[in-house]
Amino acid sequence: MLKRLELDMVPHDEALDITSHWPLSAPLPSLDELTININRTLCGVLRAPNLRTLHISLDQVVADGYTPRDLLESMHQMPLLEDVCLNYIFPPCFSIARDGPLIPSLLIQLPKLRALELNDWGTTPAYMLDFMSIPVEASISVHCDIWSPADVADR
């Protein structure tokens, strides 16, 4: 049984679609910890219902990142998450005004969450909190890199 998986991948023109690339496309019922460090676009919904630790870092120059919609849908499949760290995974140009709202009817229930760290461009990390139900005792760190007022105008 696979309990811990760490993916470190070099730049590539093709996006990593986690719904179709092995080993992420396979059922992962026993996976407890997942770390992804890649220099390419990430897409798709990860289905690992027993995951407790999720760390994803994308190279800051990856233009397309990982869509907030796919991330929220993935986290919806992981109610046992305890430790989440997401570093520069969202598209730097993501805009609620332009790209539309995320999934307004979806509230991610994370009753076991102990630590949440979100670091990214613009206000997307802070916006993501609107879609999460987090225990009051959880440690939360949100860092938003904002370069100009235009970065927050339409988010």
Backbone as ProteinMPNN parsed JSONL, in Angstrom:
{"seq_chain_A": "MLKRLELDMVPHDEALDITSHWPLSAPLPSLDELTININRTLCGVLRAPNLRTLHISLDQVVADGYTPRDLLESMHQMPLLEDVCLNYIFPPCFSIARDGPLIPSLLIQLPKLRALELNDWGTTPAYMLDFMSIPVEASISVHCDIWSPADVADR", "coords_chain_A": {"N_chain_A": [[0.838, -1.187, 0.0], [0.53, 2.172, -0.859], [1.655, 4.766, 1.063], [2.965, 7.201, 1.325], [3.797, 9.753, -0.926], [5.974, 11.475, -3.01], [6.405, 13.827, -5.457], [8.71, 15.115, -7.615], [9.307, 17.083, -10.259], [10.716, 17.967, -13.395], [10.796, 20.897, -15.604], [8.344, 20.956, -18.212], [6.593, 20.957, -21.285], [4.016, 19.99, -21.387], [1.041, 19.89, -19.455], [0.631, 18.556, -16.14], [-1.755, 16.365, -15.73], [-3.593, 15.359, -13.214], [-5.681, 13.613, -13.174], [-5.252, 11.768, -15.121], [-2.571, 10.921, -15.236], [-0.409, 8.444, -14.149], [1.115, 8.014, -10.961], [-1.072, 9.217, -9.87], [-3.561, 9.025, -11.046], [-4.556, 6.595, -10.378], [-6.621, 4.744, -8.046], [-6.23, 5.897, -4.738], [-6.54, 4.931, -1.98], [-5.095, 4.407, 0.382], [-3.224, 6.367, 0.616], [-1.497, 8.648, 2.572], [0.124, 10.874, 2.766], [1.007, 13.473, 0.575], [3.251, 15.081, -1.507], [3.922, 17.514, -3.849], [6.165, 18.867, -6.025], [6.648, 20.735, -8.627], [7.547, 21.999, -11.896], [5.672, 22.821, -13.797], [2.443, 23.206, -15.357], [-0.408, 22.268, -13.471], [-3.258, 20.224, -13.407], [-6.663, 19.051, -13.002], [-8.56, 16.767, -10.887], [-7.762, 15.456, -7.813], [-8.171, 12.367, -6.234], [-8.045, 11.24, -3.246], [-9.118, 9.992, -0.637], [-8.299, 9.492, 2.035], [-6.206, 11.119, 2.597], [-3.935, 12.942, 4.6], [-1.923, 14.801, 4.718], [-1.085, 17.396, 2.595], [0.982, 18.9, 0.388], [1.777, 21.248, -1.963], [3.804, 22.689, -4.371], [4.459, 24.925, -6.898], [6.606, 26.039, -9.511], [7.237, 29.491, -9.499], [7.094, 30.683, -11.976], [5.345, 29.324, -13.565], [2.845, 29.687, -15.765], [0.11, 28.916, -15.962], [-0.547, 27.582, -13.629], [-2.483, 26.005, -11.065], [-5.821, 25.478, -11.213], [-8.059, 27.216, -9.057], [-10.611, 26.108, -8.857], [-10.26, 23.335, -9.509], [-8.556, 22.647, -7.399], [-10.191, 23.109, -5.112], [-12.223, 21.226, -5.595], [-10.689, 18.917, -5.431], [-9.847, 19.038, -2.717], [-12.295, 18.783, -1.529], [-12.681, 16.108, -1.76], [-11.109, 15.136, 0.252], [-11.585, 14.872, 3.232], [-10.17, 14.305, 5.569], [-7.913, 15.812, 5.824], [-5.146, 17.217, 7.523], [-2.865, 18.761, 7.47], [-1.998, 21.292, 5.34], [-0.222, 22.781, 2.764], [0.224, 25.188, 0.408], [1.992, 26.472, -2.159], [2.383, 29.047, -4.311], [0.627, 28.091, -6.366], [-1.539, 28.855, -7.872], [-2.899, 30.299, -10.937], [-1.246, 33.238, -11.923], [-2.728, 35.208, -13.091], [-5.348, 34.814, -12.381], [-8.697, 35.736, -11.989], [-11.61, 36.642, -10.36], [-13.595, 38.278, -11.414], [-13.108, 38.1, -14.174], [-12.755, 35.305, -14.718], [-14.875, 34.161, -13.496], [-16.875, 33.066, -10.656], [-15.83, 30.656, -8.16], [-16.834, 27.626, -6.983], [-19.737, 28.164, -5.935], [-21.64, 26.769, -4.362], [-20.245, 24.897, -3.0], [-18.851, 23.921, -0.031], [-15.967, 23.318, 1.58], [-15.393, 20.921, 3.882], [-13.265, 20.644, 6.503], [-12.685, 19.171, 9.073], [-10.596, 18.124, 10.628], [-8.38, 19.647, 10.256], [-5.265, 21.007, 11.117], [-3.195, 22.698, 10.391], [-2.837, 25.238, 8.003], [-1.391, 26.619, 5.226], [-1.111, 29.151, 2.928], [0.38, 30.517, 0.182], [0.732, 32.887, -2.264], [0.24, 34.672, -5.433], [-1.488, 37.806, -5.712], [-4.88, 38.037, -4.447], [-6.029, 35.554, -4.331], [-5.364, 33.371, -2.518], [-6.504, 34.261, -0.036], [-9.163, 34.53, -0.805], [-9.833, 31.869, -1.203], [-10.339, 30.92, 1.337], [-12.982, 31.515, 1.852], [-14.386, 29.333, 1.016], [-13.952, 27.255, 2.694], [-14.504, 25.268, 5.555], [-13.161, 25.463, 8.589], [-11.584, 24.269, 11.553], [-11.656, 26.227, 14.567], [-9.364, 26.159, 16.112], [-7.299, 25.679, 14.375], [-4.157, 26.409, 12.837], [-3.52, 29.101, 10.778], [-1.982, 30.452, 7.962], [-1.645, 33.0, 5.697], [-0.327, 34.321, 2.819], [-0.192, 36.886, 0.601], [1.059, 37.982, -2.367], [1.093, 41.114, -3.554], [1.252, 43.402, -6.115], [0.213, 45.772, -7.139], [-2.611, 48.113, -6.932], [-4.373, 47.159, -8.858], [-4.161, 44.444, -8.68], [-5.933, 43.646, -6.725], [-8.359, 44.717, -7.395], [-10.392, 43.367, -8.937], [-10.923, 40.943, -7.745]], "CA_chain_A": [[0.0, 0.0, 0.0], [1.258, 3.433, -0.956], [1.283, 5.655, 2.168], [3.59, 8.52, 1.146], [4.225, 9.967, -2.308], [6.577, 12.779, -3.281], [6.697, 14.017, -6.88], [9.561, 16.237, -7.995], [9.368, 16.963, -11.705], [11.385, 19.04, -14.115], [9.911, 21.598, -16.542], [7.826, 20.197, -19.34], [5.572, 21.744, -21.974], [2.696, 19.409, -21.164], [0.534, 19.988, -18.085], [0.451, 17.313, -15.41], [-3.175, 16.165, -15.454], [-3.583, 14.341, -12.173], [-6.75, 12.63, -13.385], [-4.872, 10.775, -16.134], [-1.166, 10.51, -15.113], [-0.1, 7.535, -13.053], [0.277, 7.2, -10.092], [-2.167, 10.002, -9.301], [-4.841, 8.642, -11.648], [-5.004, 5.343, -9.764], [-7.244, 4.931, -6.732], [-5.208, 6.044, -3.707], [-7.247, 4.906, -0.696], [-4.208, 4.323, 1.54], [-2.256, 7.469, 0.607], [-1.591, 9.465, 3.774], [0.885, 12.11, 2.593], [1.348, 13.776, -0.814], [4.022, 16.296, -1.747], [4.152, 17.73, -5.279], [7.029, 20.0, -6.351], [6.829, 20.626, -10.073], [7.754, 23.217, -12.682], [4.77, 22.772, -14.937], [1.045, 23.403, -15.024], [-1.075, 21.144, -12.829], [-4.708, 20.312, -13.594], [-7.417, 17.857, -12.674], [-9.035, 16.549, -9.522], [-7.112, 14.35, -7.119], [-9.094, 11.634, -5.38], [-7.319, 10.502, -2.212], [-10.02, 10.287, 0.473], [-7.683, 9.363, 3.36], [-5.017, 11.967, 2.659], [-3.852, 13.781, 5.791], [-0.952, 15.865, 4.467], [-1.025, 17.818, 1.195], [1.891, 20.01, 0.131], [1.971, 21.458, -3.396], [4.575, 23.875, -4.739], [4.758, 25.058, -8.318], [7.557, 27.096, -9.812], [6.493, 30.745, -9.609], [6.98, 31.139, -13.362], [4.343, 28.526, -14.273], [1.803, 30.657, -16.112], [-1.263, 28.451, -15.801], [-0.747, 27.143, -12.258], [-3.482, 24.981, -10.758], [-7.022, 26.298, -11.06], [-8.708, 27.119, -7.746], [-11.77, 25.204, -8.955], [-9.768, 21.956, -9.393], [-8.035, 22.458, -6.054], [-11.314, 22.977, -4.184], [-12.871, 19.939, -5.841], [-9.786, 17.904, -4.873], [-9.907, 19.106, -1.261], [-13.617, 18.273, -1.16], [-12.523, 14.649, -1.726], [-10.112, 14.823, 1.283], [-12.072, 15.433, 4.497], [-9.291, 13.99, 6.696], [-6.705, 16.642, 5.777], [-4.689, 17.825, 8.765], [-1.777, 19.698, 7.186], [-2.046, 21.708, 3.937], [0.676, 23.88, 2.411], [0.112, 25.439, -1.027], [2.91, 27.549, -2.502], [2.385, 29.587, -5.67], [0.03, 27.089, -7.251], [-2.628, 29.404, -8.681], [-2.499, 31.129, -12.069], [-1.057, 34.611, -11.449], [-3.708, 36.106, -13.698], [-6.697, 34.389, -12.024], [-9.542, 36.859, -11.609], [-13.009, 36.256, -10.185], [-14.393, 39.076, -12.351], [-12.92, 37.617, -15.54], [-12.869, 33.857, -14.827], [-16.099, 33.716, -12.844], [-16.709, 32.569, -9.29], [-15.418, 29.266, -8.045], [-17.98, 26.734, -6.887], [-20.415, 28.831, -4.83], [-22.415, 25.893, -3.489], [-19.356, 23.91, -2.41], [-18.123, 24.309, 1.167], [-15.031, 22.246, 1.896], [-15.384, 20.614, 5.312], [-11.965, 20.124, 6.923], [-12.815, 19.153, 10.529], [-9.374, 17.681, 11.297], [-7.272, 20.517, 9.851], [-4.466, 21.619, 12.175], [-2.334, 23.747, 9.832], [-3.103, 25.638, 6.619], [-0.497, 27.682, 4.764], [-1.369, 29.532, 1.539], [1.278, 31.569, -0.294], [0.507, 33.016, -3.702], [0.081, 36.0, -6.023], [-2.82, 38.406, -5.624], [-5.709, 37.735, -3.28], [-6.653, 34.237, -4.465], [-5.295, 32.561, -1.287], [-7.483, 34.738, 0.939], [-10.478, 34.22, -1.363], [-10.063, 30.437, -1.036], [-10.847, 30.67, 2.693], [-14.443, 31.626, 1.82], [-14.955, 28.056, 0.619], [-13.478, 26.221, 3.608], [-14.926, 25.219, 6.947], [-11.913, 25.118, 9.271], [-11.698, 24.367, 13.011], [-11.156, 27.491, 15.117], [-8.032, 25.982, 16.688], [-6.315, 25.457, 13.314], [-3.19, 27.464, 12.554], [-3.699, 29.535, 9.394], [-1.043, 31.458, 7.472], [-1.967, 33.392, 4.315], [0.577, 35.343, 2.308], [-0.606, 37.304, -0.745], [1.969, 38.929, -3.015], [0.315, 42.079, -4.328], [2.162, 44.365, -6.723], [-0.441, 47.056, -7.421], [-4.049, 48.088, -6.625], [-5.077, 46.371, -9.878], [-4.133, 43.046, -8.257], [-7.058, 43.341, -5.841], [-9.551, 45.411, -7.875], [-11.483, 42.546, -9.461], [-10.831, 39.579, -7.186]], "C_chain_A": [[0.877, 1.242, 0.0], [0.764, 4.384, 0.125], [1.788, 7.08, 1.96], [4.107, 8.627, -0.281], [4.777, 11.367, -2.447], [6.947, 12.825, -4.757], [7.53, 15.269, -7.053], [9.778, 16.105, -9.487], [10.009, 18.19, -12.321], [10.421, 19.719, -15.076], [9.538, 20.724, -17.735], [6.735, 21.044, -19.979], [4.157, 21.265, -21.674], [2.303, 19.555, -19.689], [0.493, 18.597, -17.449], [-1.024, 17.225, -15.039], [-3.28, 15.025, -14.451], [-4.726, 13.34, -12.302], [-6.345, 11.552, -14.387], [-3.416, 10.31, -16.049], [-0.984, 9.6, -13.897], [1.053, 8.133, -12.247], [-0.941, 7.936, -9.551], [-3.533, 9.623, -9.86], [-5.403, 7.362, -11.043], [-5.738, 5.635, -8.458], [-6.158, 4.945, -5.647], [-5.836, 6.004, -2.306], [-6.334, 4.883, 0.524], [-3.211, 5.483, 1.613], [-2.53, 8.415, 1.77], [-0.944, 10.839, 3.574], [1.274, 12.279, 1.12], [2.072, 15.105, -0.884], [4.285, 16.379, -3.245], [4.982, 18.993, -5.436], [7.316, 19.906, -7.844], [6.994, 21.999, -10.71], [6.927, 23.162, -13.945], [3.345, 22.95, -14.451], [0.457, 22.111, -14.458], [-2.573, 21.31, -13.052], [-5.357, 19.005, -13.193], [-7.736, 17.749, -11.201], [-8.38, 15.296, -8.953], [-8.122, 13.685, -6.193], [-8.29, 10.726, -4.442], [-8.053, 10.741, -0.892], [-9.404, 10.212, 1.863], [-6.438, 10.212, 3.529], [-5.068, 12.869, 3.888], [-2.906, 14.962, 5.598], [-0.896, 16.139, 2.969], [-0.133, 19.044, 1.085], [2.09, 20.094, -1.378], [2.733, 22.761, -3.595], [4.82, 23.836, -6.237], [5.799, 26.155, -8.47], [6.77, 28.38, -10.048], [6.352, 31.234, -11.044], [5.987, 30.307, -14.175], [3.125, 29.405, -14.516], [0.391, 30.19, -15.772], [-1.576, 27.904, -14.411], [-1.71, 25.981, -12.132], [-4.764, 25.746, -10.484], [-7.619, 26.127, -9.667], [-9.899, 26.161, -7.755], [-11.331, 23.742, -8.803], [-9.244, 21.677, -7.99], [-9.175, 22.262, -5.049], [-12.033, 21.647, -4.356], [-12.009, 18.805, -5.284], [-9.891, 17.874, -3.354], [-11.258, 18.612, -0.731], [-13.572, 16.748, -1.015], [-11.627, 14.193, -0.572], [-10.522, 15.371, 2.65], [-11.159, 15.187, 5.696], [-8.023, 14.847, 6.728], [-6.421, 17.281, 7.13], [-3.671, 18.934, 8.511], [-1.776, 20.009, 5.686], [-1.102, 22.89, 3.753], [0.667, 24.018, 0.888], [0.949, 26.667, -1.361], [2.873, 27.869, -3.989], [1.814, 28.59, -6.674], [-1.04, 27.658, -8.166], [-2.11, 30.211, -9.86], [-2.347, 32.575, -11.598], [-2.089, 35.581, -12.001], [-5.141, 35.712, -13.349], [-7.489, 35.583, -11.5], [-10.983, 36.381, -11.5], [-13.884, 36.987, -11.197], [-14.308, 38.515, -13.772], [-13.225, 36.125, -15.673], [-14.127, 33.292, -14.18], [-15.827, 33.184, -11.449], [-16.275, 31.113, -9.293], [-16.653, 28.382, -7.996], [-18.81, 27.239, -5.705], [-21.176, 27.912, -3.883], [-21.541, 24.889, -2.744], [-18.632, 24.501, -1.206], [-17.266, 23.118, 1.563], [-14.987, 22.08, 3.407], [-14.045, 19.968, 5.667], [-11.917, 20.072, 8.459], [-11.545, 18.769, 11.285], [-8.172, 18.589, 11.018], [-6.588, 21.148, 11.064], [-3.645, 22.79, 11.662], [-2.659, 23.97, 8.359], [-2.181, 26.79, 6.278], [-0.75, 27.905, 3.277], [-0.455, 30.699, 1.186], [1.103, 31.69, -1.793], [0.417, 34.477, -4.124], [-1.335, 36.502, -5.798], [-3.574, 37.964, -4.383], [-6.385, 36.361, -3.352], [-6.529, 33.398, -3.194], [-6.33, 32.982, -0.242], [-8.901, 34.402, 0.484], [-10.835, 32.749, -1.149], [-10.667, 30.126, 0.34], [-12.372, 30.752, 2.756], [-15.127, 30.289, 1.548], [-14.571, 26.915, 1.554], [-14.083, 26.383, 4.994], [-13.758, 24.628, 7.725], [-12.121, 25.22, 10.782], [-11.062, 25.657, 13.54], [-9.754, 27.351, 15.692], [-6.939, 25.742, 15.638], [-5.403, 26.676, 13.159], [-3.294, 27.816, 11.07], [-2.69, 30.631, 9.071], [-1.367, 31.733, 6.008], [-1.037, 34.519, 3.924], [0.182, 35.645, 0.869], [0.403, 38.317, -1.278], [1.148, 39.844, -3.911], [1.264, 43.176, -4.814], [1.532, 45.73, -6.939], [-1.912, 46.972, -7.026], [-4.847, 47.26, -7.64], [-5.117, 44.892, -9.506], [-5.325, 42.68, -7.39], [-8.377, 43.907, -6.361], [-10.689, 44.489, -8.269], [-11.493, 41.136, -8.874], [-11.882, 39.277, -6.189]], "O_chain_A": [[1.838, 1.345, 0.762], [-0.404, 4.774, 0.122], [1.135, 8.044, 2.359], [4.767, 7.718, -0.786], [4.133, 12.339, -2.051], [7.698, 11.983, -5.249], [7.105, 16.362, -6.68], [10.367, 15.125, -9.943], [9.858, 19.307, -11.826], [9.343, 19.189, -15.343], [10.311, 19.881, -18.19], [6.028, 21.772, -19.282], [3.21, 22.052, -21.704], [3.127, 19.368, -18.794], [0.338, 17.591, -18.141], [-1.487, 17.928, -14.141], [-3.079, 13.862, -14.801], [-4.736, 12.323, -11.608], [-7.019, 10.527, -14.496], [-3.056, 9.363, -16.75], [-1.357, 9.946, -12.776], [1.932, 8.738, -12.86], [-1.758, 7.343, -8.846], [-4.554, 9.871, -9.219], [-6.593, 7.077, -11.181], [-5.498, 6.668, -7.831], [-5.27, 4.094, -5.648], [-5.677, 6.949, -1.533], [-6.753, 5.299, 1.603], [-2.438, 5.573, 2.566], [-3.642, 8.917, 1.934], [-1.397, 11.837, 4.135], [1.8, 11.357, 0.497], [1.584, 16.123, -0.394], [4.805, 15.438, -3.844], [4.554, 20.072, -5.027], [8.133, 19.091, -8.274], [6.625, 23.021, -10.131], [7.427, 23.426, -15.038], [3.078, 22.854, -13.253], [0.782, 21.012, -14.907], [-3.103, 22.411, -12.905], [-4.689, 17.979, -13.06], [-7.252, 18.527, -10.379], [-8.443, 14.219, -9.546], [-8.841, 14.361, -5.457], [-7.911, 9.61, -4.797], [-7.651, 11.604, -0.111], [-9.939, 10.815, 2.793], [-5.695, 10.045, 4.496], [-6.095, 13.479, 4.186], [-3.067, 16.002, 6.238], [-0.684, 15.226, 2.171], [-0.454, 20.103, 1.625], [2.52, 19.125, -2.004], [2.356, 23.802, -3.057], [5.32, 22.849, -6.777], [5.867, 27.081, -7.662], [5.743, 28.359, -10.726], [5.549, 32.131, -11.3], [5.807, 30.566, -15.365], [2.453, 29.818, -13.57], [-0.436, 30.991, -15.337], [-2.746, 27.774, -14.05], [-1.75, 25.09, -12.981], [-4.786, 26.594, -9.592], [-7.677, 25.011, -9.152], [-10.157, 25.481, -6.762], [-11.953, 22.988, -8.055], [-9.462, 20.593, -7.45], [-9.126, 21.346, -4.228], [-12.41, 21.011, -3.372], [-12.536, 17.842, -4.728], [-10.011, 16.8, -2.764], [-11.345, 18.087, 0.379], [-14.335, 16.17, -0.241], [-11.398, 12.993, -0.418], [-9.852, 16.262, 3.171], [-11.354, 15.802, 6.745], [-7.152, 14.629, 7.571], [-7.314, 17.808, 7.793], [-3.621, 19.922, 9.244], [-1.581, 19.116, 4.861], [-1.171, 23.874, 4.488], [1.048, 23.096, 0.167], [0.654, 27.77, -0.902], [3.281, 27.059, -4.821], [2.434, 28.287, -7.694], [-1.416, 27.011, -9.143], [-1.006, 30.753, -9.802], [-3.244, 33.091, -10.931], [-2.3, 36.655, -11.438], [-6.074, 36.228, -13.965], [-7.001, 36.346, -10.666], [-11.517, 35.785, -12.435], [-14.801, 36.4, -11.771], [-15.309, 38.459, -14.485], [-13.881, 35.714, -16.63], [-14.414, 32.101, -14.295], [-14.684, 32.885, -11.101], [-16.351, 30.431, -10.315], [-17.452, 28.413, -8.932], [-18.605, 26.785, -4.579], [-21.341, 28.245, -2.71], [-22.049, 24.11, -1.937], [-17.884, 25.469, -1.342], [-17.783, 22.037, 1.846], [-14.589, 22.996, 4.127], [-13.729, 18.878, 5.189], [-11.187, 20.847, 9.077], [-11.432, 19.065, 12.475], [-7.069, 18.322, 11.496], [-7.24, 21.742, 11.922], [-3.415, 23.76, 12.384], [-2.745, 23.025, 7.575], [-2.184, 27.818, 6.954], [-0.626, 26.986, 2.468], [-0.511, 31.751, 1.824], [1.297, 30.718, -2.523], [0.505, 35.39, -3.302], [-2.273, 35.71, -5.706], [-2.971, 37.565, -3.387], [-7.228, 36.046, -2.512], [-7.507, 32.757, -2.808], [-6.967, 32.125, 0.37], [-9.744, 34.031, 1.301], [-12.001, 32.416, -0.939], [-11.425, 29.167, 0.479], [-12.988, 30.126, 3.618], [-16.317, 30.132, 1.821], [-14.828, 25.749, 1.256], [-14.162, 27.488, 5.532], [-13.405, 23.461, 7.555], [-12.767, 26.157, 11.25], [-10.048, 26.117, 13.014], [-9.021, 28.338, 15.755], [-5.767, 25.615, 15.993], [-5.831, 27.818, 13.329], [-3.172, 26.944, 10.209], [-2.559, 31.609, 9.806], [-1.365, 30.822, 5.181], [-0.962, 35.544, 4.602], [0.216, 34.76, 0.014], [0.576, 39.389, -0.698], [0.577, 39.401, -4.907], [1.98, 43.793, -4.025], [2.233, 46.742, -6.926], [-2.42, 45.873, -6.803], [-5.896, 46.716, -7.296], [-6.0, 44.162, -9.957], [-5.695, 41.508, -7.326], [-9.428, 43.595, -5.801], [-11.846, 44.787, -7.97], [-12.042, 40.225, -9.493], [-11.919, 38.173, -5.646]]}, "name": "protein", "num_of_chains": 1, "seq": "MLKRLELDMVPHDEALDITSHWPLSAPLPSLDELTININRTLCGVLRAPNLRTLHISLDQVVADGYTPRDLLESMHQMPLLEDVCLNYIFPPCFSIARDGPLIPSLLIQLPKLRALELNDWGTTPAYMLDFMSIPVEASISVHCDIWSPADVADR"}
